[in-house]
GROMACS .gro file of C-alpha atoms in nm:
model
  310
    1UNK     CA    1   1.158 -15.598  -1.161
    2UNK     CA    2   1.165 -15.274  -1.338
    3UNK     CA    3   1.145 -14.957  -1.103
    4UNK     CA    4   0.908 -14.659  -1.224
    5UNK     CA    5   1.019 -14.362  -1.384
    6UNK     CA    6   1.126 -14.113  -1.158
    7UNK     CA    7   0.867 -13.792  -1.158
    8UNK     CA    8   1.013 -13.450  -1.185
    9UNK     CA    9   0.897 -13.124  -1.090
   10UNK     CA   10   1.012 -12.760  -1.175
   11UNK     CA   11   0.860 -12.461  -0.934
   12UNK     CA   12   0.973 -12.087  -0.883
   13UNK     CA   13   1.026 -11.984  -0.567
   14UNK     CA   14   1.016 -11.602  -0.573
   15UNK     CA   15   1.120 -11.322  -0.307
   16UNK     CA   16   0.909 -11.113  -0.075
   17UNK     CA   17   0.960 -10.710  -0.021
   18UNK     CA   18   0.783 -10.609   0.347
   19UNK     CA   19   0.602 -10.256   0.248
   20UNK     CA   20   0.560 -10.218   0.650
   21UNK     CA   21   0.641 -10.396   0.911
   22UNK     CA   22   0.554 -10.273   1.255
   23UNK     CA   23   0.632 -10.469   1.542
   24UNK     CA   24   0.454 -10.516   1.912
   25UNK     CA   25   0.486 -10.715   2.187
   26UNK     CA   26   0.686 -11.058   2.254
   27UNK     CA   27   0.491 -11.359   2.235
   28UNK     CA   28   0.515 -11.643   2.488
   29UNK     CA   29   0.653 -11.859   2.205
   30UNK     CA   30   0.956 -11.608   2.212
   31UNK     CA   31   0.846 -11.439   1.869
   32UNK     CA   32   0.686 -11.123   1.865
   33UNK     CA   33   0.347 -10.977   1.735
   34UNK     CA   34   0.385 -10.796   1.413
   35UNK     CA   35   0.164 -10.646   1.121
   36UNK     CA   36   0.340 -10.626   0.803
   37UNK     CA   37   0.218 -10.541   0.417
   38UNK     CA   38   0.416 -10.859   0.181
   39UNK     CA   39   0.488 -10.778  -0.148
   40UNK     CA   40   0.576 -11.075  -0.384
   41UNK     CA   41   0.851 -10.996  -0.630
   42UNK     CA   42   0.959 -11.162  -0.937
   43UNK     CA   43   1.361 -11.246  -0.772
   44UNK     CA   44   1.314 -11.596  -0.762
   45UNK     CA   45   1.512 -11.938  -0.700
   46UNK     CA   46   1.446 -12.222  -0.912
   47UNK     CA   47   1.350 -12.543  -0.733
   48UNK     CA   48   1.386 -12.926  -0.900
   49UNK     CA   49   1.230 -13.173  -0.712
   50UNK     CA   50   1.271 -13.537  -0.802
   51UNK     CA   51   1.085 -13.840  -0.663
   52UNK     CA   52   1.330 -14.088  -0.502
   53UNK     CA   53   1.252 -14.484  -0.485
   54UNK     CA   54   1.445 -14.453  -0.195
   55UNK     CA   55   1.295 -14.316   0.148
   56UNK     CA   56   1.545 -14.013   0.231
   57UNK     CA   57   1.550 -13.629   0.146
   58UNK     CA   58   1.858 -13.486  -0.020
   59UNK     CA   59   1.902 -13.088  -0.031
   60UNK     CA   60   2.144 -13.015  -0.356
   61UNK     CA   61   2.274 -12.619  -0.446
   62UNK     CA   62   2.575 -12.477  -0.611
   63UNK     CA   63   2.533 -12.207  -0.333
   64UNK     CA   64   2.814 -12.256  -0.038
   65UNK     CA   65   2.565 -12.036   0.176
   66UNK     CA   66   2.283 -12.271   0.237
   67UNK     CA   67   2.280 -12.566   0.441
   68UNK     CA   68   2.264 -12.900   0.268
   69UNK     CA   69   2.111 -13.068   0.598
   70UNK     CA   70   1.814 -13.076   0.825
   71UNK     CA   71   1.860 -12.750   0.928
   72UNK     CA   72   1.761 -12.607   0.579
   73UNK     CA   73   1.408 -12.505   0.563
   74UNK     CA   74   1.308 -12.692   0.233
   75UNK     CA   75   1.446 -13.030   0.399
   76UNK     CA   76   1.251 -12.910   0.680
   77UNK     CA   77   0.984 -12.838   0.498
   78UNK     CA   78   0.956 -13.226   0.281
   79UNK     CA   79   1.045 -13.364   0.622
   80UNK     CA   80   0.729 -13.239   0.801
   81UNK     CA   81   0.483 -13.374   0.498
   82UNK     CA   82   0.656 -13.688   0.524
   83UNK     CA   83   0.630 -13.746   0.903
   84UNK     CA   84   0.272 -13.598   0.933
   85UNK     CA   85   0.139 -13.808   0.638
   86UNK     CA   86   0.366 -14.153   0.687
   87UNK     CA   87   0.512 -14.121   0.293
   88UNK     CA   88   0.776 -14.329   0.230
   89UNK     CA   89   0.913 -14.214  -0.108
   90UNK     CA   90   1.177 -14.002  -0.086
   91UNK     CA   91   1.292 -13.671  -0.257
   92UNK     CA   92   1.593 -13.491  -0.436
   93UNK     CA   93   1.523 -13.082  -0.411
   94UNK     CA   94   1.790 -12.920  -0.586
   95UNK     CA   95   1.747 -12.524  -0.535
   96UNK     CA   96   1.914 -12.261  -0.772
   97UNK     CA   97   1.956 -11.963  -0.535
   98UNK     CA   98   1.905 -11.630  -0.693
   99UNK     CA   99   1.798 -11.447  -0.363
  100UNK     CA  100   2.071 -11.401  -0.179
  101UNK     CA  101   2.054 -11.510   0.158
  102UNK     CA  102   1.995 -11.341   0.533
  103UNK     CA  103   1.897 -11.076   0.323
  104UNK     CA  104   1.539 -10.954   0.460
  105UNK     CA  105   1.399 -11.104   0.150
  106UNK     CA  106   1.241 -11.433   0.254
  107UNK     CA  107   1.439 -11.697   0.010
  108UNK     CA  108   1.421 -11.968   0.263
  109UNK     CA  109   1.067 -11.935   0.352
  110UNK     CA  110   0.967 -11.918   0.009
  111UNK     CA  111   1.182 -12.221  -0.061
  112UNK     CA  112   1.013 -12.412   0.181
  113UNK     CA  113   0.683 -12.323   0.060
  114UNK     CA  114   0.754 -12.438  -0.280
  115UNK     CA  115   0.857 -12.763  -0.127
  116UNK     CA  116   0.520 -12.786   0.009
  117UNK     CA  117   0.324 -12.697  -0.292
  118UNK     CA  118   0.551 -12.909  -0.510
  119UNK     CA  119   0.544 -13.184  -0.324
  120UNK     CA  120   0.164 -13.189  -0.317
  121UNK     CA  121   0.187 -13.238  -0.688
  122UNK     CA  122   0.465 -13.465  -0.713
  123UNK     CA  123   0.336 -13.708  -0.483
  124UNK     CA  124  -0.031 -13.624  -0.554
  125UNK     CA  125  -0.143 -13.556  -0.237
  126UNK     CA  126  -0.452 -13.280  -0.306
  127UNK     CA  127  -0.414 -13.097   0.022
  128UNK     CA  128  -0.578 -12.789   0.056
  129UNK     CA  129  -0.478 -12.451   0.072
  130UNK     CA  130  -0.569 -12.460   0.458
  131UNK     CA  131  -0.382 -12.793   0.513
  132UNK     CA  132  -0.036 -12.641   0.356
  133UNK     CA  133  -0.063 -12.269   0.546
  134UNK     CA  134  -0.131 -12.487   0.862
  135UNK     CA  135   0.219 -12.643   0.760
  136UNK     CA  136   0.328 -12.370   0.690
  137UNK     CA  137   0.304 -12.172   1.009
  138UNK     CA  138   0.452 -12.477   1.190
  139UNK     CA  139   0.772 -12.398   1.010
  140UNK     CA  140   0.856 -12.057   0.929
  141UNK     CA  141   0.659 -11.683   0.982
  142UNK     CA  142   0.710 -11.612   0.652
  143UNK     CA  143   0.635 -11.972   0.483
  144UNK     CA  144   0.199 -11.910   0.478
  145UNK     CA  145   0.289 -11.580   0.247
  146UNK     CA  146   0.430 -11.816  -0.056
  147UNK     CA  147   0.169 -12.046  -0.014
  148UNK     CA  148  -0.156 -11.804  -0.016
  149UNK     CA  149  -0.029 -11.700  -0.401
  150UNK     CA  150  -0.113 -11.331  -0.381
  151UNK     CA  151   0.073 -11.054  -0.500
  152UNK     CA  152   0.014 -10.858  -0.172
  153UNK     CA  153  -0.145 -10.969   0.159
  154UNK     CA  154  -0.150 -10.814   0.560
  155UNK     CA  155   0.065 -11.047   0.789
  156UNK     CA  156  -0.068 -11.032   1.153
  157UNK     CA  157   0.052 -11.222   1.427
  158UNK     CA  158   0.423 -11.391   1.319
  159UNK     CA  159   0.288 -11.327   1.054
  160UNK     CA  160   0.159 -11.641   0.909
  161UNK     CA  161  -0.210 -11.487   1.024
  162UNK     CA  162  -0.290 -11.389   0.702
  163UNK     CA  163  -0.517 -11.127   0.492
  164UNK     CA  164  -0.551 -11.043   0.136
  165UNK     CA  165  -0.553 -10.748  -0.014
  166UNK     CA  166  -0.748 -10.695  -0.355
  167UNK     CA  167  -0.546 -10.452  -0.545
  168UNK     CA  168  -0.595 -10.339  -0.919
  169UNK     CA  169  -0.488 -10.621  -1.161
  170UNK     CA  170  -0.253 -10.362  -1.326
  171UNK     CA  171  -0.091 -10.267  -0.996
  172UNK     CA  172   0.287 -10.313  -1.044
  173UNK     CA  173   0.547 -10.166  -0.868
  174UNK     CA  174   0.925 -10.170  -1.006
  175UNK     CA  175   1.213 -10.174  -0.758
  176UNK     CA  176   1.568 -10.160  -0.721
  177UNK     CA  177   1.741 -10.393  -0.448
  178UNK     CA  178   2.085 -10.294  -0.269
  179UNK     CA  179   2.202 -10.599  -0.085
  180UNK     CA  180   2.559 -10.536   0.105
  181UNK     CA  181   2.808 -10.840   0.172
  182UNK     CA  182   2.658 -10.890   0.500
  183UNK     CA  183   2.379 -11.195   0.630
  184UNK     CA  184   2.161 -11.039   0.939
  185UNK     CA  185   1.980 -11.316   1.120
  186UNK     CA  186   1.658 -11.242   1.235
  187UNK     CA  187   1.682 -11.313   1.583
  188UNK     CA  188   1.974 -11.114   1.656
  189UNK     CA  189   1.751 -10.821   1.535
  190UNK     CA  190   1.464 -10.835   1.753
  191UNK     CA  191   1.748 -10.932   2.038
  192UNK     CA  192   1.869 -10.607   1.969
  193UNK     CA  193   1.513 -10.397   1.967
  194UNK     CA  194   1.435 -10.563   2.268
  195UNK     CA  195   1.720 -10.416   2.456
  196UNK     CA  196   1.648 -10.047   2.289
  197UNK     CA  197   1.279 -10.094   2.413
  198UNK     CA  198   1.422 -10.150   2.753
  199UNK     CA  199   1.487  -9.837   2.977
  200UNK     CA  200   1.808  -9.761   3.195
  201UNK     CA  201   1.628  -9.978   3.485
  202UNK     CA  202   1.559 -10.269   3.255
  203UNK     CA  203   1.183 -10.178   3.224
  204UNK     CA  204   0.963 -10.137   2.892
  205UNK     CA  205   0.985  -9.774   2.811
  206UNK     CA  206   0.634  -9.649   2.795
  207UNK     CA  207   0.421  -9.661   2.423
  208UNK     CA  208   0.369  -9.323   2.455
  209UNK     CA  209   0.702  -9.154   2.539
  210UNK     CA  210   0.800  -9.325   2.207
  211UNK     CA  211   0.489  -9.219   1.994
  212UNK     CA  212   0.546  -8.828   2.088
  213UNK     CA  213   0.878  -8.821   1.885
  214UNK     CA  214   0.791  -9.047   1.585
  215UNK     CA  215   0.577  -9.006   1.311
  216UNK     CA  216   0.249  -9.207   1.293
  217UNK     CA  217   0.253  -9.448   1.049
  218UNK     CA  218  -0.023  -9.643   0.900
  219UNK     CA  219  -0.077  -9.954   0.708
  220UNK     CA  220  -0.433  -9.839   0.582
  221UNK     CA  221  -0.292  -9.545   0.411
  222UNK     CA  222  -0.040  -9.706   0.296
  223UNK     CA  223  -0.298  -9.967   0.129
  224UNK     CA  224  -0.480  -9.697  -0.008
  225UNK     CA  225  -0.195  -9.554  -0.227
  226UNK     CA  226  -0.130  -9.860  -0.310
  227UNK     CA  227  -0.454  -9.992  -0.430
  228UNK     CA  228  -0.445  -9.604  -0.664
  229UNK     CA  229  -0.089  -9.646  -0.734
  230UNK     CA  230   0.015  -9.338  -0.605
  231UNK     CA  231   0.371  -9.405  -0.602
  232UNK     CA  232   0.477  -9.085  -0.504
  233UNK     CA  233   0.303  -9.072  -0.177
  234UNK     CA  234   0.325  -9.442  -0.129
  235UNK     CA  235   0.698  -9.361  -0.148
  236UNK     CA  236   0.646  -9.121   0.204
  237UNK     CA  237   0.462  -9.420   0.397
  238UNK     CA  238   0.666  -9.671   0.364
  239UNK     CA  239   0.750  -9.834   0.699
  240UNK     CA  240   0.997 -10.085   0.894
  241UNK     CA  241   1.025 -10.087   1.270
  242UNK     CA  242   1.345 -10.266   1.267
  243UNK     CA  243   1.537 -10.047   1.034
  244UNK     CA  244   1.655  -9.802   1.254
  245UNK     CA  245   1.823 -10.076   1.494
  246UNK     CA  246   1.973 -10.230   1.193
  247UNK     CA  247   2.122  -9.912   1.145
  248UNK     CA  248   2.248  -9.854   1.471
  249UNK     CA  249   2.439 -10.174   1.482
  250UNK     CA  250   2.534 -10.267   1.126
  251UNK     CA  251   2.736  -9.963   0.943
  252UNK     CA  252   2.734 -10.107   0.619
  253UNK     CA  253   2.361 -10.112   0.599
  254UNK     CA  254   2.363  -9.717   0.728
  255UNK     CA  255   2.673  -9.617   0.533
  256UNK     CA  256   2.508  -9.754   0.219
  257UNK     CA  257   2.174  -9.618   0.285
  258UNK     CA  258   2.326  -9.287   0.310
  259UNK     CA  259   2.494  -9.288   0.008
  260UNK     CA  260   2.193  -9.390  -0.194
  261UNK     CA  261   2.027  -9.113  -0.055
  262UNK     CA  262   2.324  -8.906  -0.113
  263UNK     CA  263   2.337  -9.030  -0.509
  264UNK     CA  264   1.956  -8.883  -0.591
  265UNK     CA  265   1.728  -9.145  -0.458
  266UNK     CA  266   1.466  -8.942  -0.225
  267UNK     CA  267   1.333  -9.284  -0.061
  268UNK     CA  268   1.562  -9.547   0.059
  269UNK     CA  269   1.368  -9.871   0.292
  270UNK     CA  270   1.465 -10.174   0.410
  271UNK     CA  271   1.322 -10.506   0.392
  272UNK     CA  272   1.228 -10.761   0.683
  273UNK     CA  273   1.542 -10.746   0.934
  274UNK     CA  274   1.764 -10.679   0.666
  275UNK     CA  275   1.974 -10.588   0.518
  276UNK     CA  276   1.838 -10.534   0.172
  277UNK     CA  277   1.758 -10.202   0.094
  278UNK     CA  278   1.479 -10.109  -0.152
  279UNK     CA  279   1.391  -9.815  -0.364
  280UNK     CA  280   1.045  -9.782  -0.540
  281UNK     CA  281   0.918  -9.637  -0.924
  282UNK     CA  282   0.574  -9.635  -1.104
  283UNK     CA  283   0.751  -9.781  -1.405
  284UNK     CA  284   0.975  -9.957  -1.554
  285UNK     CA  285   1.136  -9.755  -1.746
  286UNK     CA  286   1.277  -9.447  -1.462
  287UNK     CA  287   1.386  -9.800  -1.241
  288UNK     CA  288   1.621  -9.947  -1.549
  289UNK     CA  289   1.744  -9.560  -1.607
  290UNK     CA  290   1.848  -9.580  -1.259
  291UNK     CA  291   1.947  -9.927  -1.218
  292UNK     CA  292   2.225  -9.858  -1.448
  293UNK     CA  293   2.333  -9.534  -1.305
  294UNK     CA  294   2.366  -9.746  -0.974
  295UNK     CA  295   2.546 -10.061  -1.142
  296UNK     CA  296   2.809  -9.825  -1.223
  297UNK     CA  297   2.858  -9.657  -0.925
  298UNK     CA  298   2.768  -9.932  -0.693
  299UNK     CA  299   2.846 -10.243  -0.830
  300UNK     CA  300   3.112 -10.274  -0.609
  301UNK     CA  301   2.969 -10.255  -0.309
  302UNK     CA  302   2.652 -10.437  -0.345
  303UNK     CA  303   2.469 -10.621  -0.575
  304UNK     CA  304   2.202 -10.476  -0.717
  305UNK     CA  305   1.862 -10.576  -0.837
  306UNK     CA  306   1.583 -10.463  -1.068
  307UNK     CA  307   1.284 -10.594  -0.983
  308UNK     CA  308   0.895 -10.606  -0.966
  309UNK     CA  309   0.513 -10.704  -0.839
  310UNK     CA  310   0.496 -11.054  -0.943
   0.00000   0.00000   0.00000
């Protein structure tokens, strides 16, 4: 008997900037609460899925620094839509990684969700956009961001609880991307701000002796500018909780920051828990001037990106 043809299916998988990210307290289920403004940029990974006759899931890259296993969120990710909804066809998801990895820029979550949305097509499923952010937050608290489709939305929560944010269709922002040699994982981040948040006694320190020193910072401002494209000022509100203990602990992420700053840039940020740093221009054309000022004098140190609102 003849076997079908095999159905193949191309889908981008692209990066994520975090315009703020505050976070609060530690939730039962170990993660904290957090709000956070996602911005979807056009870095992306390319992702080739292939129906298989036979019932397994294989995870294929060129790229040493992903896992080819379970433990990869895409296998993850084609594993949980298999179990939940008893398919037995099986699937070959070869990823092209552009975004580099334990960067701060959400490559494996967005991976995953492109397994999810692809596989809905491959396999012509017709789940709903509620069906695959439910999956979604089951796997990853960045995942329900690539599936929602929006250029920006408000993370609450993990941050799978999810709100959009209507912006001007025109609204682009251009960016430059530092990443260092260096993978942070997550979860030795917030290990570390949980010990800073801890006093000499091993109690909280209070939300207020904290607050007196810092600057306030807001997401709704922040949203504002945005929405008017008041780069400038959008440039001053900027916002990540976690980079200052990132650069406590991880020189290279400080010592590089620094330098940008150091080199002309006025605003220098960080992404997720790092340790991609990000600078920010109303257009194109002042972001490629500088991109290639930085290629020269930084290309050795970091790879660099130029980059925008997708």
């Amino acid at each position: 008997m003849r076997l079908p043809i095999l159905k193949t299916l191309l889908i981008f998988s692209p990066a994520k900037l975090n315009l703020f990210l505050d976070v609060f307290n530690k939730r039962p289920d170990g993660y904290h609460n957090i709000l956070t403004l996602f911005e979807r940029i056009s870095l992306c990974d390319s992702i080739h899925l292939t129906e298989m006759h036979s019932d397994e899931i294989i995870i294929s890259s060129e790229s040493p620094d992903i896992p080819s296993g379970p433990e990869n969120l895409a296998y993850k990710a084609a594993d949980l839509i298999k179990r939940s909804l008893g398919i037995k066809k099986g699937v070959k998801i070869v990823i092209e990684k552009n975004i580099p990895v334990g960067a701060g820029l959400g490559g494996g979550s967005s991976n995953a969700a492109s397994v999810f949305l692809g596989l809905n097509k491959l396999f012509g499923l017709k789940l709903t956009q509620e069906t695959l952010l439910s999956y979604a937050n089951r796997l990853g608290s960045d995942v329900a961001f690539f599936i929602l489709g929006k250029k920006f939305a408000l993370g609450k929560g993990r941050g799978g609880d999810l709100q959009t944010i209507s912006v001007p269709k025109n609204v682009t922002l251009w960016h430059l991307l530092f990443v260092p040699p260096l993978e942070v994982a997550t979860r030795d981040v917030y290990g570390l701000l949980d010990k800073e948040k801890k006093g000499p006694g091993g109690s909280e320190k209070s939300s207020k002796s904290l607050k007196l020193t810092k600057k306030i910072y807001d997401v709704n401002i922040l949203i504002s500018l945005l929405r008017r494209k008041n780069v400038s000022l959008l440039n001053q509100n900027i916002y990540n909780r976690l980079s200052e203990t990132v650069m406590k602990s991880y020189s290279l992420v400080s010592e590089l920051k620094s330098d940008l700053l150091k080199s002309g840039l006025k605003n220098v940020y960080m992404s997720g828990s790092g340790p991609t740093l990000f600078a920010t221009f109303k257009r194109r054309e002042e972001a490629q001037r500088v991109f290639e000022d930085m290629q020269y004098r930084l290309s050795d140190r970091c790879n660099i990106f130029l980059t925008n609102t997708l």
